[in-house]
PDB file of C-alpha atoms in Angstrom:
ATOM      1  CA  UNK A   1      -9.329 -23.393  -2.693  1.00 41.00           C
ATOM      2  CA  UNK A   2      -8.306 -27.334  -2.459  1.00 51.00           C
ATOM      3  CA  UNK A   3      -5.323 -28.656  -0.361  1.00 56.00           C
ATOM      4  CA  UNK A   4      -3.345 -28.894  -3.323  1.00 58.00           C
ATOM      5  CA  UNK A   5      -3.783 -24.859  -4.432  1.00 58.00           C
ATOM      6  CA  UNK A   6      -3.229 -23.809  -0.731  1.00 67.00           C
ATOM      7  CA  UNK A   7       0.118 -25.989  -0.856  1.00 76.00           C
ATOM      8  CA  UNK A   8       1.221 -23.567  -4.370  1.00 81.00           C
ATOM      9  CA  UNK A   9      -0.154 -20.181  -2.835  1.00 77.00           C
ATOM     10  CA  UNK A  10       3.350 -19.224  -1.865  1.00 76.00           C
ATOM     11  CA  UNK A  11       4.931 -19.523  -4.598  1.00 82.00           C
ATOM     12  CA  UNK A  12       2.750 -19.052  -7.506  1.00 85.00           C
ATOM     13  CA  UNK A  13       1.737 -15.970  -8.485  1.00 85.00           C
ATOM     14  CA  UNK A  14       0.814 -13.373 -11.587  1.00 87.00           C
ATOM     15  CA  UNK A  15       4.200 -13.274 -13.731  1.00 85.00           C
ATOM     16  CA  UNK A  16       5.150  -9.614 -14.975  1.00 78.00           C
ATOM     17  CA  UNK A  17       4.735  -9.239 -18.925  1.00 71.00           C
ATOM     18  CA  UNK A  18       7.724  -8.722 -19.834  1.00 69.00           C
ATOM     19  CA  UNK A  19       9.773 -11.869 -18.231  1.00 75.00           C
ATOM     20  CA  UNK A  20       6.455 -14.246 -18.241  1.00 84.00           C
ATOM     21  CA  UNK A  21       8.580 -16.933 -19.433  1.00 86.00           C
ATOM     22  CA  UNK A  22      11.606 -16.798 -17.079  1.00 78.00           C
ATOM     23  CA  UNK A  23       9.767 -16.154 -14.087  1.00 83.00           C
ATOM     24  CA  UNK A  24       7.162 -18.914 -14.597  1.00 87.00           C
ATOM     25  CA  UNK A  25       9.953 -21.153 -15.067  1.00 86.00           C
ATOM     26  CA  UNK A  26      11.474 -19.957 -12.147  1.00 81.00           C
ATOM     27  CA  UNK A  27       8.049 -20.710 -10.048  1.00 87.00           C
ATOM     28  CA  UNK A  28       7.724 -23.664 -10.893  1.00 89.00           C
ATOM     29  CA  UNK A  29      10.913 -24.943 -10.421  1.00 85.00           C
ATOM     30  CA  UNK A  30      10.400 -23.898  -6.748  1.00 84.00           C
ATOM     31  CA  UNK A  31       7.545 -25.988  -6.805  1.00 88.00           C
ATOM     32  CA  UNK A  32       9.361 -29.334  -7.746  1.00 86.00           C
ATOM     33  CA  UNK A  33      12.386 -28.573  -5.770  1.00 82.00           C
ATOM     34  CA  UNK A  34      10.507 -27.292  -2.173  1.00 84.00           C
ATOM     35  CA  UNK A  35       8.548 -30.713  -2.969  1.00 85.00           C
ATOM     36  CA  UNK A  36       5.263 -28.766  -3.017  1.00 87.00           C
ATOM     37  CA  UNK A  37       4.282 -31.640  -5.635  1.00 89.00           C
ATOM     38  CA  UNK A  38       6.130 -34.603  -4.738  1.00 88.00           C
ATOM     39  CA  UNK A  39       7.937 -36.979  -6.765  1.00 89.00           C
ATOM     40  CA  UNK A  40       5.552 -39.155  -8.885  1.00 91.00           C
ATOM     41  CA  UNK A  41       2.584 -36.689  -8.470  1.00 93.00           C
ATOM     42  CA  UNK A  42       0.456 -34.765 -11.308  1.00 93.00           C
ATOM     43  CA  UNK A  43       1.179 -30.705 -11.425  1.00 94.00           C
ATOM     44  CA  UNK A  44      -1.907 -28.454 -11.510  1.00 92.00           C
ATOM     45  CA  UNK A  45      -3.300 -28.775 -14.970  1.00 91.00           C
ATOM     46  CA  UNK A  46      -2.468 -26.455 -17.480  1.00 93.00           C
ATOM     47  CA  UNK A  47      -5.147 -24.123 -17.899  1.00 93.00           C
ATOM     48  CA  UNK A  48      -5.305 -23.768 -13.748  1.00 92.00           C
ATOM     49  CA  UNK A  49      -1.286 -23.049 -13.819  1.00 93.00           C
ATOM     50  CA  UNK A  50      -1.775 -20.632 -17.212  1.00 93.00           C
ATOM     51  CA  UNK A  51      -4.454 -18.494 -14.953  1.00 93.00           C
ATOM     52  CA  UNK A  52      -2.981 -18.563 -11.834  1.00 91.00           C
ATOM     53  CA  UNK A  53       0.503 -17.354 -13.364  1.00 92.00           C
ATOM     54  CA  UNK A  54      -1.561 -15.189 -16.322  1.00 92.00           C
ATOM     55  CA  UNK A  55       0.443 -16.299 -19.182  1.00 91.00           C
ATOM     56  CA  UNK A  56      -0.519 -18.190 -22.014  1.00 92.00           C
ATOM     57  CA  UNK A  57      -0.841 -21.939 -21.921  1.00 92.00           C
ATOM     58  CA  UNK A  58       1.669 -21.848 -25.311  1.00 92.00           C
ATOM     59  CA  UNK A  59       4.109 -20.112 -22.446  1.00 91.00           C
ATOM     60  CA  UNK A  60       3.198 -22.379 -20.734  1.00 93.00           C
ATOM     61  CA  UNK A  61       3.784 -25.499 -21.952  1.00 93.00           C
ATOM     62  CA  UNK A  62       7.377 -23.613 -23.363  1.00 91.00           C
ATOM     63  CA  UNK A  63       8.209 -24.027 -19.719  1.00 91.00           C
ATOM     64  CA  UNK A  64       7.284 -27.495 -19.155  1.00 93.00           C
ATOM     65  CA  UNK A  65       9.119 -28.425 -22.443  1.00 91.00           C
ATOM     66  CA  UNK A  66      11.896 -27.287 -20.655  1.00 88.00           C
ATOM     67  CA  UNK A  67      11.562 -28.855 -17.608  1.00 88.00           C
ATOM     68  CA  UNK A  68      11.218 -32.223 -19.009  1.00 90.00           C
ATOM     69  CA  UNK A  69      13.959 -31.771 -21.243  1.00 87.00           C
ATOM     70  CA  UNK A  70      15.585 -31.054 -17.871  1.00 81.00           C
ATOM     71  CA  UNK A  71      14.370 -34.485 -16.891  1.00 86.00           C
ATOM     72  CA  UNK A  72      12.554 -32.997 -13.779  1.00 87.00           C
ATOM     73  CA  UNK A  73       8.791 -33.682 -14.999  1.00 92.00           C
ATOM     74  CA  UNK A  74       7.337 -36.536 -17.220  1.00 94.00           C
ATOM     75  CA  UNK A  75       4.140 -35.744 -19.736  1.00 91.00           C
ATOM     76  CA  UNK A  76       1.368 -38.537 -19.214  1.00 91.00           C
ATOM     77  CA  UNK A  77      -1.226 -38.998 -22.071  1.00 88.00           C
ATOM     78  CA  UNK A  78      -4.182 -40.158 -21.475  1.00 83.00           C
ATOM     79  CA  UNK A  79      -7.521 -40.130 -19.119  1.00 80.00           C
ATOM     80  CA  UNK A  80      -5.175 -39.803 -15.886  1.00 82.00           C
ATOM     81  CA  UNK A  81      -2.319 -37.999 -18.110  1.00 87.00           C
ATOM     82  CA  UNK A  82      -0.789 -34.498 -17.379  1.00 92.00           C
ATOM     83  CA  UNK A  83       2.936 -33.476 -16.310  1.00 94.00           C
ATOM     84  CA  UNK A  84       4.084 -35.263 -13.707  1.00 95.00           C
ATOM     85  CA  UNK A  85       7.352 -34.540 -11.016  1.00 93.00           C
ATOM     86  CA  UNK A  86       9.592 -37.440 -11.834  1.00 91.00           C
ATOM     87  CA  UNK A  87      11.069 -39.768  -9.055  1.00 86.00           C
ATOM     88  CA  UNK A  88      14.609 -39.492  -8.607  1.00 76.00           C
ATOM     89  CA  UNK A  89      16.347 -42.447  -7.303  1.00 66.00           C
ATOM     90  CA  UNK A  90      19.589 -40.903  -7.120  1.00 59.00           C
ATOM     91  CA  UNK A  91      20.775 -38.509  -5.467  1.00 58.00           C
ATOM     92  CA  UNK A  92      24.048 -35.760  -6.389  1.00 56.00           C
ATOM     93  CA  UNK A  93      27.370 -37.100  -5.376  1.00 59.00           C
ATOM     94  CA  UNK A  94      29.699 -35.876  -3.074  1.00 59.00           C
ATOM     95  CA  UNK A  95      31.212 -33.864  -5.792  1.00 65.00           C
ATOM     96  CA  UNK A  96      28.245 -32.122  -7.094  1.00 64.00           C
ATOM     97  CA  UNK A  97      27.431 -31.417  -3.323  1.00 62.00           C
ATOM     98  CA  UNK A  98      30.670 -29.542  -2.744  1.00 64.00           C
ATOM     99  CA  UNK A  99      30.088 -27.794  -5.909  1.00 69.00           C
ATOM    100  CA  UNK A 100      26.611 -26.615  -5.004  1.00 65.00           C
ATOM    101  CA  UNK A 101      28.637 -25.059  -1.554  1.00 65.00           C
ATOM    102  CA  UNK A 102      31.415 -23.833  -2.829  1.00 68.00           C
ATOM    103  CA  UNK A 103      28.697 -21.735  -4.912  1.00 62.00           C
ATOM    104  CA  UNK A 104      26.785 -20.777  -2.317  1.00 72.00           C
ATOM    105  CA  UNK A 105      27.197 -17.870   0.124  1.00 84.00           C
ATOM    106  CA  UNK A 106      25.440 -20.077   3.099  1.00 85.00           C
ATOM    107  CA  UNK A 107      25.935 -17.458   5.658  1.00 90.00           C
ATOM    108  CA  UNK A 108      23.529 -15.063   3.377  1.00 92.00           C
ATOM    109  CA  UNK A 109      20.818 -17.443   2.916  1.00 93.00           C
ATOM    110  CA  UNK A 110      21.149 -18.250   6.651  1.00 93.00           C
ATOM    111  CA  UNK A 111      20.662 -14.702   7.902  1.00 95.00           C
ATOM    112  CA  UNK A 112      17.986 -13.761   5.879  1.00 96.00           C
ATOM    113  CA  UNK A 113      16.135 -17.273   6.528  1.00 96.00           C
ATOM    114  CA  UNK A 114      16.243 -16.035   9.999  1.00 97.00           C
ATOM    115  CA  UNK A 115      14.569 -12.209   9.289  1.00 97.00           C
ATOM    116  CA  UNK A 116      12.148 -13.621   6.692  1.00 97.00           C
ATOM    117  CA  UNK A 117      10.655 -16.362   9.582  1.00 97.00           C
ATOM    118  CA  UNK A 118      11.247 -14.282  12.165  1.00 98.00           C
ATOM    119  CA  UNK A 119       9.419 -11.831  10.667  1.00 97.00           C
ATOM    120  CA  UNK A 120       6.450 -14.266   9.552  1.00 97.00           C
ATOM    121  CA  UNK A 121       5.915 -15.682  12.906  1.00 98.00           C
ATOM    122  CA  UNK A 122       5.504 -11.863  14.510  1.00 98.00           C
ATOM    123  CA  UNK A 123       3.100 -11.328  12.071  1.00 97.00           C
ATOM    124  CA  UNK A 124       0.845 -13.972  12.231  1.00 97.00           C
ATOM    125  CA  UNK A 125       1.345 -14.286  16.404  1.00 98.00           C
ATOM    126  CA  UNK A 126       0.552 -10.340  16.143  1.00 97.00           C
ATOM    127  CA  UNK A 127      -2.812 -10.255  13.244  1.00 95.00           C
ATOM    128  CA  UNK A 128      -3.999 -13.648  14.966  1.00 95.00           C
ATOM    129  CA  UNK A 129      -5.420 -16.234  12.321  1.00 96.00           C
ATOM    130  CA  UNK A 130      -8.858 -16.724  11.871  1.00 96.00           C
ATOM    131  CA  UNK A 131     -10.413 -20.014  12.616  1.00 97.00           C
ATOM    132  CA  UNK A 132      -9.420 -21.434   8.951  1.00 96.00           C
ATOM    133  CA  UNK A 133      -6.063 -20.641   8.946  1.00 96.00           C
ATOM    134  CA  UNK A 134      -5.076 -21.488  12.729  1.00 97.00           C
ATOM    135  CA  UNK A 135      -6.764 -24.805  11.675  1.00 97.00           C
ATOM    136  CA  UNK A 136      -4.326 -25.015   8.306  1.00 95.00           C
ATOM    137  CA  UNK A 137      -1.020 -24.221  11.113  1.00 97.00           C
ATOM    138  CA  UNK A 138      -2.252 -26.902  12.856  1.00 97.00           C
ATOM    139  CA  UNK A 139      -2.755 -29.585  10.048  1.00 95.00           C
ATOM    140  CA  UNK A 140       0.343 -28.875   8.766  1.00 95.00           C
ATOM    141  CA  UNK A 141       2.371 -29.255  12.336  1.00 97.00           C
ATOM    142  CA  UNK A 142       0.620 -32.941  12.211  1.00 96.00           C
ATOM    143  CA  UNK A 143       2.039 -33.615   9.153  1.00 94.00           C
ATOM    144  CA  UNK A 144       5.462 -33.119  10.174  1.00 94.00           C
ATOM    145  CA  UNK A 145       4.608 -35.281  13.189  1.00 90.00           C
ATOM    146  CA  UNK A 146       3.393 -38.295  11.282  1.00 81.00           C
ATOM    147  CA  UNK A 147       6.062 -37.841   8.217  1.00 87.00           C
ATOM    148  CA  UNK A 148       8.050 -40.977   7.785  1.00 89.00           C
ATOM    149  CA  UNK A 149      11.622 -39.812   7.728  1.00 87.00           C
ATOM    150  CA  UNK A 150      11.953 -40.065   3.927  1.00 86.00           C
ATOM    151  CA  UNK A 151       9.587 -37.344   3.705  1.00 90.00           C
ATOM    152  CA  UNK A 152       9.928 -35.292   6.974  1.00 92.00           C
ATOM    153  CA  UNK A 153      11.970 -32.456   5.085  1.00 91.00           C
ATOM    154  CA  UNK A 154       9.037 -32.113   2.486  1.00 91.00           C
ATOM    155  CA  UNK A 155       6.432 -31.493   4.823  1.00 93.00           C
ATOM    156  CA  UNK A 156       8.839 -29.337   7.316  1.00 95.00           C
ATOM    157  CA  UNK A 157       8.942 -27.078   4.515  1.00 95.00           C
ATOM    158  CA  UNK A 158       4.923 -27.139   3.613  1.00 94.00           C
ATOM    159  CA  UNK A 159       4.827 -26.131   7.712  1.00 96.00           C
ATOM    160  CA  UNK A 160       7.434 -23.227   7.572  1.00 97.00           C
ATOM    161  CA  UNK A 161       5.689 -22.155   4.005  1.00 95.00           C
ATOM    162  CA  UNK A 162       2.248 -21.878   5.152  1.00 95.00           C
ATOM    163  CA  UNK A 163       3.527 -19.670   8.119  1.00 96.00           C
ATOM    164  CA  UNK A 164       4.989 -17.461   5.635  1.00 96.00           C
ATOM    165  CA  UNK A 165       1.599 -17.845   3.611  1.00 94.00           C
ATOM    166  CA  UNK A 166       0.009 -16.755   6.999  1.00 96.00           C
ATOM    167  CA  UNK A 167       1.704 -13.834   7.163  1.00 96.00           C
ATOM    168  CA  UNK A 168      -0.459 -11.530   5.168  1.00 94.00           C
ATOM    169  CA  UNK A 169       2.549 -10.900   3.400  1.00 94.00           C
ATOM    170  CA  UNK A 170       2.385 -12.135  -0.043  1.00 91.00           C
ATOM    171  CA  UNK A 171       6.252 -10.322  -0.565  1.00 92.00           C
ATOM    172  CA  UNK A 172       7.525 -12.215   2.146  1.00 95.00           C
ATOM    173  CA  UNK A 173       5.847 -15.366   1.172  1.00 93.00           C
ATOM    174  CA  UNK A 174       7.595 -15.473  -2.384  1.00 90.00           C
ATOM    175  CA  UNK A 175      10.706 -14.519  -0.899  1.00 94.00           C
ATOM    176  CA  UNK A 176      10.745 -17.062   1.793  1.00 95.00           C
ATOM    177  CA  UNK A 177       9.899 -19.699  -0.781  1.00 93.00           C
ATOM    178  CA  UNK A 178      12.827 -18.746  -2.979  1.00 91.00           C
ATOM    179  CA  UNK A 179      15.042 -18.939   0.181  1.00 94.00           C
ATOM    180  CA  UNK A 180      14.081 -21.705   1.227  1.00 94.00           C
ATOM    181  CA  UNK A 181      14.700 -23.716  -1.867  1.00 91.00           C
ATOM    182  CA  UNK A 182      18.125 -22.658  -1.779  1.00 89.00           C
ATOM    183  CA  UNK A 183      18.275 -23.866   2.012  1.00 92.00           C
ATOM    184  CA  UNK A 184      17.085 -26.878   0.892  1.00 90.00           C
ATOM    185  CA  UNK A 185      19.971 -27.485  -1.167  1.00 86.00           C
ATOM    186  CA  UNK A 186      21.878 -27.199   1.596  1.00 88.00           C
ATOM    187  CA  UNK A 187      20.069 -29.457   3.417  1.00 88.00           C
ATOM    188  CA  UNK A 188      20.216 -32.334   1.027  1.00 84.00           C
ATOM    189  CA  UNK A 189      24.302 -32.088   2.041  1.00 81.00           C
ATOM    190  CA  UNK A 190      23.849 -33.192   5.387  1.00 81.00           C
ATOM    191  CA  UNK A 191      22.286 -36.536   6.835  1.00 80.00           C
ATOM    192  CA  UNK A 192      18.769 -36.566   8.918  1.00 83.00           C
ATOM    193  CA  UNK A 193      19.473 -36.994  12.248  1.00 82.00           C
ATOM    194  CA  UNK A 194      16.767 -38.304  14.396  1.00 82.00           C
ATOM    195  CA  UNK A 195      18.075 -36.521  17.529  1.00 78.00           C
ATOM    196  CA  UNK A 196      17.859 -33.521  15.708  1.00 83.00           C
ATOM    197  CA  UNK A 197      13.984 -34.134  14.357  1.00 87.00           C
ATOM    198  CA  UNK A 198      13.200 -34.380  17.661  1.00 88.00           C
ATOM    199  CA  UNK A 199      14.330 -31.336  18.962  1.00 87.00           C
ATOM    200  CA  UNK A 200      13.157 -29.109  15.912  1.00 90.00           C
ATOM    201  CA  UNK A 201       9.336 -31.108  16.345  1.00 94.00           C
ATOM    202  CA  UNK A 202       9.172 -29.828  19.752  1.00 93.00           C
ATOM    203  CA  UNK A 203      10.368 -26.260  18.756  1.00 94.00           C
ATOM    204  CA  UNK A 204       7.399 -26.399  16.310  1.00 96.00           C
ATOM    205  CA  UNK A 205       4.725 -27.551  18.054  1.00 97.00           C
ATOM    206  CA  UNK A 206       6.062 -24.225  21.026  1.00 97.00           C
ATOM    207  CA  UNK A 207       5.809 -22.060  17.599  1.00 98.00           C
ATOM    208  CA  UNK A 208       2.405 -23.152  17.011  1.00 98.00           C
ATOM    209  CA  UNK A 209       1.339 -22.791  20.753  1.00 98.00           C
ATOM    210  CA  UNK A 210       2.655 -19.116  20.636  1.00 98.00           C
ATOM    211  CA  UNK A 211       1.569 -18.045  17.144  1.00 98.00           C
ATOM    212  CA  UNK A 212      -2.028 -19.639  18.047  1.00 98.00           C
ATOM    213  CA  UNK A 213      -1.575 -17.804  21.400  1.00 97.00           C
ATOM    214  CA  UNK A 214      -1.382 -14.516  20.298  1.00 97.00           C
ATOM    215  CA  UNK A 215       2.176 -14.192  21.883  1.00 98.00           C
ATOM    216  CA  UNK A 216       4.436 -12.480  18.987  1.00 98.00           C
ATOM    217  CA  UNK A 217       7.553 -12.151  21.161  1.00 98.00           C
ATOM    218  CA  UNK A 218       7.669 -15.435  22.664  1.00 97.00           C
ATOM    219  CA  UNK A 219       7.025 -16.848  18.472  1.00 97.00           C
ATOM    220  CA  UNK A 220      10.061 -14.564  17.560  1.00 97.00           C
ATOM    221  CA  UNK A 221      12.166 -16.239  19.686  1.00 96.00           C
ATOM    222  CA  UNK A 222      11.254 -19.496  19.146  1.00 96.00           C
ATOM    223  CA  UNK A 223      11.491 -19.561  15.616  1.00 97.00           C
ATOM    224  CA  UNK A 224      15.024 -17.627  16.231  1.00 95.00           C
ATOM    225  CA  UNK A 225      16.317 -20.569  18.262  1.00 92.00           C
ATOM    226  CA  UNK A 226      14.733 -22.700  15.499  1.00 94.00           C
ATOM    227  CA  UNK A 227      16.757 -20.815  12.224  1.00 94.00           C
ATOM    228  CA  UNK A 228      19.832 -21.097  14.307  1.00 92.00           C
ATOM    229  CA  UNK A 229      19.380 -24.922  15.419  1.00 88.00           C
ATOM    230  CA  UNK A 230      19.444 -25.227  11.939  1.00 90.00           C
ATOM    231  CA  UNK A 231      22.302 -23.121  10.850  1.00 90.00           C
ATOM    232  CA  UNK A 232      24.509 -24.701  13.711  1.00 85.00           C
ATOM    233  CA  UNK A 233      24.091 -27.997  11.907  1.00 84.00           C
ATOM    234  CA  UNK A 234      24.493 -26.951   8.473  1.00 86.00           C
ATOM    235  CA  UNK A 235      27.960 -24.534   9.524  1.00 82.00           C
ATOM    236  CA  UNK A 236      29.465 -27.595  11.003  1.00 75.00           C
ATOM    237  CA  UNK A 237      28.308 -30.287   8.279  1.00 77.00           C
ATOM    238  CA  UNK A 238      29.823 -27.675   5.629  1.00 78.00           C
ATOM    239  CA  UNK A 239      32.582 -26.966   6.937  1.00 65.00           C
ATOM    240  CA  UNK A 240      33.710 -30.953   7.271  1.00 45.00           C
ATOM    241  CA  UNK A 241      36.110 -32.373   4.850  1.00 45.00           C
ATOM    242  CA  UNK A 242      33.664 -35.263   4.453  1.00 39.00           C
ATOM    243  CA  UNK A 243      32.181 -33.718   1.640  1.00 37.00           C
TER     244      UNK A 243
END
């Protein structure tokens, strides 16, 4: 499996027959919106996407239709052609933010954030991860370390995903994915603050050490501190008038 698949493995997965449509729609939404492919990059190609979600590739391309009418992907013809995640150069306004909070029960999402990567990082501190896998934790703690700013919150989320991944828990995986897209939303509200980076890089590299370790408490409570480091922020951005 290439960098790219083992970027998708939490979120896609075989659709159930009867909603193929919706919920491959709804996967790969989560893909464009968790950044999993960023913005001006080439999805899987069709037939890999068609097998890995085990629908048709007329389904398929049904739900890329819709996504482009959407204006979220672009179609490419050609010998480098295929559907690409269109660059946004603007973001919502401050109006469109408040709307997407006032929508939003934030203290739900924030609590079970917490048990879903609380959770994750017991498990994988507890099963211990085989050589390839400790090595993928690690690669993906560098890339938060070396992510320009524009692009740190993209590859925090590829770090916290492939924990989940990690897991052994391919339940937990999707359902941290689809949590974490809404968190995301949440986190587009408030500004990146370097302080802040700081503090949560050195929390992550601790959750590495303890995961890698063996230690399952002490990766609990890390990641603990970590979910509500980030809920602190996002309760008192929220709950300013600013927006």
């Amino acid at each position: 499996m290439d960098g790219a698949a083992d970027r998708l493995a939490p979120v896609l997965r075989a659709v159930r027959a009867g909603n193929g449509f919706e919920e491959a729609l709804e996967q790969i939404l989560q893909i464009v919106r968790l950044g999993l492919v960023p913005q001006g990059e080439r999805l899987p190609a069709e037939r890999e996407l068609a097998e890995r979600l085990q629908i048709s590739r007329v389904t398929l391309r049904e739900v890329l239709k819709v996504l482009q009418d959407e204006g979220l992907v672009e179609s490419r013809r050609g010998r480098y052609g295929g559907t690409f995640v269109r660059v946004r150069t603007e973001g919502p306004d401050e109006a469109e933010l408040r709307r997407r909070v006032d929508r939003t029960d934030v203290e739900d999402i924030l609590r079970f954030r917490e048990v879903l990567e609380v959770g994750a990082a017991g498990l994988c501190a507890a099963h211990g991860l085989p050589d390839e896998q400790a090595e993928r934790l690690r690669e993906a703690l560098a890339a938060t370390q070396d992510a320009p700013l524009a692009d740190y919150r993209r590859r925090d989320t590829l770090l916290h995903l492939t924990l989940a991944e990690l897991s052994g828990s391919p339940t937990l995986a999707a359902q941290y994915a689809a949590v974490r897209a809404r968190v995301n939303e949440l986190l587009d509200c408030i500004p990146l603050l370097v302080r802040n980076l700081e503090h949560s890089q050195n929390q992550h590299a601790a959750l590495v050490e303890a995961v890698l370790e063996g230690d399952a408490d002490g990766a609990r409570e890390v990641m603990r501190e970590h979910c509500c480091g980030t809920a602190a922020l996002l309760r008192g951005f929220l709950a300013s008038p600013v927006l």
